[in-house]
Every structure is written in C-alpha cells, then in structure tokens.
XYZ file of C-alpha atoms in Angstrom:
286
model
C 108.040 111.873 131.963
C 106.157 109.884 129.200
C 104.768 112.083 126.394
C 101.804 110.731 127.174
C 101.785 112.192 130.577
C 103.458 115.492 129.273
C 100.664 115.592 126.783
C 97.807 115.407 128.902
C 99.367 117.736 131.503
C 99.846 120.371 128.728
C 95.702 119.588 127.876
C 94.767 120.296 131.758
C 96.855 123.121 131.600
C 95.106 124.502 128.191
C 91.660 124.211 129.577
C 92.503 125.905 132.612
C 93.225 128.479 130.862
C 90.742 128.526 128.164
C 88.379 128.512 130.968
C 89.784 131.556 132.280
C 89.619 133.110 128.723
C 86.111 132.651 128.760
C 85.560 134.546 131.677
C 87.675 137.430 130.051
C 85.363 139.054 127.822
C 88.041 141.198 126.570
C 91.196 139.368 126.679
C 94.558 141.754 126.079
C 96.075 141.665 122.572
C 99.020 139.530 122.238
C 101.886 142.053 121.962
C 105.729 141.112 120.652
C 108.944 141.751 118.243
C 109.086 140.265 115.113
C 112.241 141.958 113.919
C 114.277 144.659 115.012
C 112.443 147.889 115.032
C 108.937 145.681 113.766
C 106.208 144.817 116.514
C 103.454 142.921 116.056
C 99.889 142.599 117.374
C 97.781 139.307 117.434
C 94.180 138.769 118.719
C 91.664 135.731 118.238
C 88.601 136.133 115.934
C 84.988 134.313 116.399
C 85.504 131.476 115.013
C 88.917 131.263 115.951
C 90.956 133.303 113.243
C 93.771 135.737 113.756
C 93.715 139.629 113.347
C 97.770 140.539 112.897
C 98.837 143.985 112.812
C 102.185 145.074 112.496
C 103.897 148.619 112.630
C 105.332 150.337 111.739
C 104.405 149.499 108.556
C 100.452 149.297 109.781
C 100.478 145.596 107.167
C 97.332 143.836 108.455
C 96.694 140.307 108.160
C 93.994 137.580 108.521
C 95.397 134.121 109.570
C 93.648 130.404 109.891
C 95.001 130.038 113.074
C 93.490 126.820 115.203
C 90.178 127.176 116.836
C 88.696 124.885 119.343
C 85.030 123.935 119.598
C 84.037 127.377 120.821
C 85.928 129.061 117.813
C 88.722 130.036 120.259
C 92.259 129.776 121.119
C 95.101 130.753 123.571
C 98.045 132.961 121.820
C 101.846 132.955 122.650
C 104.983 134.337 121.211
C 107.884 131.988 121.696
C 111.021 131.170 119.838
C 109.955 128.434 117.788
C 112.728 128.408 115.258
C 115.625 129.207 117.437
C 116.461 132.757 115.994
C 116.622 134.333 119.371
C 113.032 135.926 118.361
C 109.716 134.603 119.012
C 107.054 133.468 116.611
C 103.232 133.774 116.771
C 101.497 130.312 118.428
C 98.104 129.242 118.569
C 97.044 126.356 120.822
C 93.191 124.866 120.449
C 91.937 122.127 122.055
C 90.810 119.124 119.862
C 88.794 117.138 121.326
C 89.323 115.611 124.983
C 93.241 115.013 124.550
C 94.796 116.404 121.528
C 95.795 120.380 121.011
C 95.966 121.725 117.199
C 98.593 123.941 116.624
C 99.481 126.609 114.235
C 102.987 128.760 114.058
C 103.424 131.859 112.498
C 106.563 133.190 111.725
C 108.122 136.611 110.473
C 109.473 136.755 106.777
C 111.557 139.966 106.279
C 111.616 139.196 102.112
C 107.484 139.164 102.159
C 107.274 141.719 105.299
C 104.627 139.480 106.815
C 103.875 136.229 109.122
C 104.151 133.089 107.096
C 102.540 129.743 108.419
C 105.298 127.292 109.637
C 104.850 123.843 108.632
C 107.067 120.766 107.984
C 107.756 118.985 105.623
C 105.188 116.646 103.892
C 106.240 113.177 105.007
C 104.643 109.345 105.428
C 106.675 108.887 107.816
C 105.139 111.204 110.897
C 101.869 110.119 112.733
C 100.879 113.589 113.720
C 100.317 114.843 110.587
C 101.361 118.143 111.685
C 102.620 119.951 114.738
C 100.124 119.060 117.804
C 100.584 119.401 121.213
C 104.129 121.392 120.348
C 106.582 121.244 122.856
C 109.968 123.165 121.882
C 113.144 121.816 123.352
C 116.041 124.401 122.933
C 118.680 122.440 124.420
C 118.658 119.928 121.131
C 116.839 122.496 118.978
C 113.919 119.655 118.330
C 110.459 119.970 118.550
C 107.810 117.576 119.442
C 104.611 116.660 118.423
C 102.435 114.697 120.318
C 98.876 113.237 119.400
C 96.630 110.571 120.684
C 95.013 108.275 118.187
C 92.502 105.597 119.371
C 93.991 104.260 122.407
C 97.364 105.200 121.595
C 99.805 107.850 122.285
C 102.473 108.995 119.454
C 104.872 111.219 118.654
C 107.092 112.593 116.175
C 110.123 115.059 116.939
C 111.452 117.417 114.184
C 114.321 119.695 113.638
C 115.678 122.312 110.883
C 117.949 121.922 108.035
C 117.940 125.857 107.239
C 114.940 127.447 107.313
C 113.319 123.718 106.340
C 111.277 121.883 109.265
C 111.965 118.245 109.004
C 110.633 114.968 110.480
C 113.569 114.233 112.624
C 112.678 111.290 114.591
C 109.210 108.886 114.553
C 107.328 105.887 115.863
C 105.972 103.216 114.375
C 104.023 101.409 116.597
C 103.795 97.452 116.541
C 101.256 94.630 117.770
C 104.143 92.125 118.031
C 104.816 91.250 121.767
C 102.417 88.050 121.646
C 104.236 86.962 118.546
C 108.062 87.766 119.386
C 107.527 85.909 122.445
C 107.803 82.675 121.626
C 111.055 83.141 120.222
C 112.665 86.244 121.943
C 111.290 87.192 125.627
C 111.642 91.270 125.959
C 111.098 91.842 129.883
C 108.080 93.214 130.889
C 107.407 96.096 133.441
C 104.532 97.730 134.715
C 105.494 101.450 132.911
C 106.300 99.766 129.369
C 103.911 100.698 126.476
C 103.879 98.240 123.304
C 107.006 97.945 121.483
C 107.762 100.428 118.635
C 110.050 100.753 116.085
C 111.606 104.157 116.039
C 113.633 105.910 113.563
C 115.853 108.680 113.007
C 115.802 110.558 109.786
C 118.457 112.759 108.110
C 117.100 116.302 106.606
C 116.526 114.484 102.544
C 114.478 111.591 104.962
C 116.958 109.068 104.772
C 116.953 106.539 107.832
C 119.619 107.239 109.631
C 119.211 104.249 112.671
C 116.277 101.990 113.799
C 115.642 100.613 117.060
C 112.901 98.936 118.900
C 111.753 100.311 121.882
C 108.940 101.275 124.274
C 106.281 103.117 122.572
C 104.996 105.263 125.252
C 108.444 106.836 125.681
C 110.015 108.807 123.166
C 114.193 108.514 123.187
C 116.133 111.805 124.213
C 116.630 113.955 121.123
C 120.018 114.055 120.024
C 121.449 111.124 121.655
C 121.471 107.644 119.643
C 118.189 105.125 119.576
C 119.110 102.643 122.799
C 117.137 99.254 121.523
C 115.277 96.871 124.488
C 117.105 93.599 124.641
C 115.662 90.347 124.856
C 116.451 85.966 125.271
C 116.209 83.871 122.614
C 113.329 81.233 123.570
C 114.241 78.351 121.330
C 116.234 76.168 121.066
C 117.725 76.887 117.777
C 116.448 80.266 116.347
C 117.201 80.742 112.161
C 119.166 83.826 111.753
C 118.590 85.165 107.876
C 120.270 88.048 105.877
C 117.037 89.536 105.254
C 113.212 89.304 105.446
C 111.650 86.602 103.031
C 114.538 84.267 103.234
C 114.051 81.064 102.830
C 117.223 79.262 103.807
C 120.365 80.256 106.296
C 122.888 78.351 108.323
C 123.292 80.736 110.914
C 121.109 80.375 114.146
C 120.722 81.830 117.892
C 120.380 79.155 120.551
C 118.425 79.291 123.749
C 119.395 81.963 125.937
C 121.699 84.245 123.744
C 121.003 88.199 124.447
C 119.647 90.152 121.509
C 119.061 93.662 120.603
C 115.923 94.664 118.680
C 116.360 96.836 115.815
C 113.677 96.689 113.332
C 110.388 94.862 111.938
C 109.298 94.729 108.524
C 105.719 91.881 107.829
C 106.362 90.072 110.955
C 110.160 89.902 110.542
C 112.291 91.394 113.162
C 115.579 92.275 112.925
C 118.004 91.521 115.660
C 121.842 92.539 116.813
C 123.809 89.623 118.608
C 127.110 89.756 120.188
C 129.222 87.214 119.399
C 132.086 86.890 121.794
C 134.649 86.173 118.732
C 133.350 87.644 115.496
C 131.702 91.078 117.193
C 127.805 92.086 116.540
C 126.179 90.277 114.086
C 122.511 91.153 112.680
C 119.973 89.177 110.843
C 116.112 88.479 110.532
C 113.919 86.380 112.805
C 110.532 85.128 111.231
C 107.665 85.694 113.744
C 105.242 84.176 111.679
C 106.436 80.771 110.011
C-alpha cells in the first residue's frame, strides 16, 4: 500500500473514532505500565492537554500533547521505542489529511514522561512525527504528511536512546525534463520521481536512489533505483555536476539506473558489459 493510501486510511480511521469520542462525554482514562512496579494514568484536557498521574509515587504531570480543532485527541499506549513497554501517544487530527502526533515516554533517571522527538534535521519533510506508524519488524518508524498536493514521508530509527532521520524524500519536478534524454516508463500507479536517501545515525548519506515518490522503499532493505533508455543519440557522461567537458557518452538505447539529482543534473549508473557499472552526470538543462 502507498503511504498515501495508508495515510488517509489511518485519517478515516481517526475521525471515526474521534466522532465516537464526542459522543462519550466521559471517556475512560488511559491506563498502562511504564516500568516495572510504576503505572500510569493519562486523560485529555480542554484544549487538548494531558493530565498524567503515576503511582505509586502519586508524580503528576501536565503535558502539550496534540489537540485537534475541538481541543481533543485520541490516547494510546504502544511500544514506540522497542523496549518491550509501551509509551504514551497522542493522535489529533490536523486539518482534512494530516494527524499531529506527540510521544511520551518513561525516564526512570527523572521518574517522569519525557516528550520523544528526533533529531533536528533539514533533511526530513515532516518536521516531526505525523501520522506515526511503528514498524517492529525493522524497528523504523514512519512519518507521513501531506503538503499541497503532495504526499511525503520520512522513516526514522534509533541509535541508543537517539531518534534519527533514517530514510527521506526529496521530491523532484524533473520527468518533462529527463525525458528527452532518458525515458523512465510510465504507469498508471507511479507518483513523480523522487530522490530518496538513506542516512546513517551522525546523518551521513549512506545511498541515493531515484524512485517513485508516492511509494516509500521497504525499511531495511537497500534503495532499488527506476531504470530508464537513453533518448539520444550520444548522451555526455561527466564526473560531476557543472562539468564542462568529458569524453565519455551513453548512446541511444543503453539502460540506466537513476541515482541522484543535484540543479537539474542527474546522476546515472550504466552497465558496461566489459568495464562493470559506471556512474556519471547527465545535464537536463543545457
């Protein structure tokens, strides 16, 4: 399933159930384990807050939380960090599509729920943990958001304790401009290309690869990039964007892999039958 499908499934599902809320003019306290031999109690506030009371040692707290327009949210505990114990989760719908977030988590050293957020970074589109889905299989979690007309995502994972940007998008408006000189296949279910990356925990890139943007690559496995022909009859191959000279060049009909764009430059993996993969830069825009 496309994110953008899972997201706006998880939406239908969270104003089902807000609507239900709202006919509950009492709903139950949220009721779970923190720790051994700690429980915790969460309920929503007007305006969308979050009373926390846990026991035994009777600590009260007031958390943010995320509020829709009403002021209210829906509450679960689930294992958000992969501990084995679940954490405190707010879910608020933001406008039409999108669902805010928040995740609170137990800290035995403070003796209280912290806020769970990760790590600043340009590289997310998010901005934040929205629409979280939690994948325990590849211990990644995703974040999907709608911006404009168009869906993203970002995944993360942990190094530690430490919540970072695993894997992003970046979409790109290049299809009408690659064409020309390298024809990627369309299909009816394909988004717009994107170029998506894989970080290590520091934010290093790891791996690029172009792909669809509407369909975010299986977490853990490697980026698969769409292929495409080579359109002219002799395509310039250069070391790197900004080049102004190479004698290396694609001919009509050779198979590429897309890895990368940077300004219009896209950078492509060839397979040559005696020298093995070879990667360069094609200029979109001469």
């Amino acid at each position: 399933m496309k994110h953008r499908d899972a997201m706006l499934a998880a939406v239908v599902m969270g104003l089902a159930v807000t609507c239900a809320h709202a006919q509950d003019a009492d709903p139950a306290p949220l009721r779970w384990e923190v720790a051994p031999g700690v429980q915790a109690q969460a309920e929503v506030q007007e305006g969308g807050s979050i009373a926390v009371l846990l026991t035994p040692s009777g600590t009260r707290q007031v958390l943010p939380g995320a509020a829709d327009a009403d002021g209210t949210a829906r509450l679960s505990a689930e294992d958000v960090d992969f501990d084995g114990r679940p954490e405190l989760v707010a879910r608020a719908s933001v406008g039409m599509v999108n669902e805010a977030v928040a995740v609170y988590r137990y800290d035995p050293v403070q003796q209280q729920l912290v806020a769970l957020e990760p790590v600043s970074t340009d590289g997310a589109q998010c901005g934040g943990l929205m629409g979280l889905t939690v994948d325990a299989a590849t211990r990644t979690l995703g974040s999907s958001c709608r911006g404009g007309p168009m869906w993203y995502v970002d995944q993360y994972r942990y190094d530690g304790t430490r919540l970072y940007l695993y894997r992003a998008e970046r979409l790109l408006m290049l299809d009408e401009l690659l064409e020309p000189y390298v024809l990627v296949k369309q299909t009816a279910n394909r988004g717009p290309l994107a170029v998506w990356s894989t970080f290590d925990p520091a934010g290093k890139v790891l791996e690029t690869a172009i792909g669809d943007g509407l369909e975010a690559p299986p977490a853990g496995s490697p980026l698969v990039p769409v292929s495409g022909r080579v359109m002219a009859a002799r395509l310039p191959l250069y070391s790197q964007p900004g080049d102004a000279a190479t004698k290396r060049y694609l001919v009509l009909d050779d198979r590429v892999e897309l890895l990368d764009e940077r300004d219009g430059w896209v950078q492509v993996r060839y397979e040559n039958p005696t020298r093995g993969a070879v990667r360069g830069w094609v200029n979109t825009q001469p």
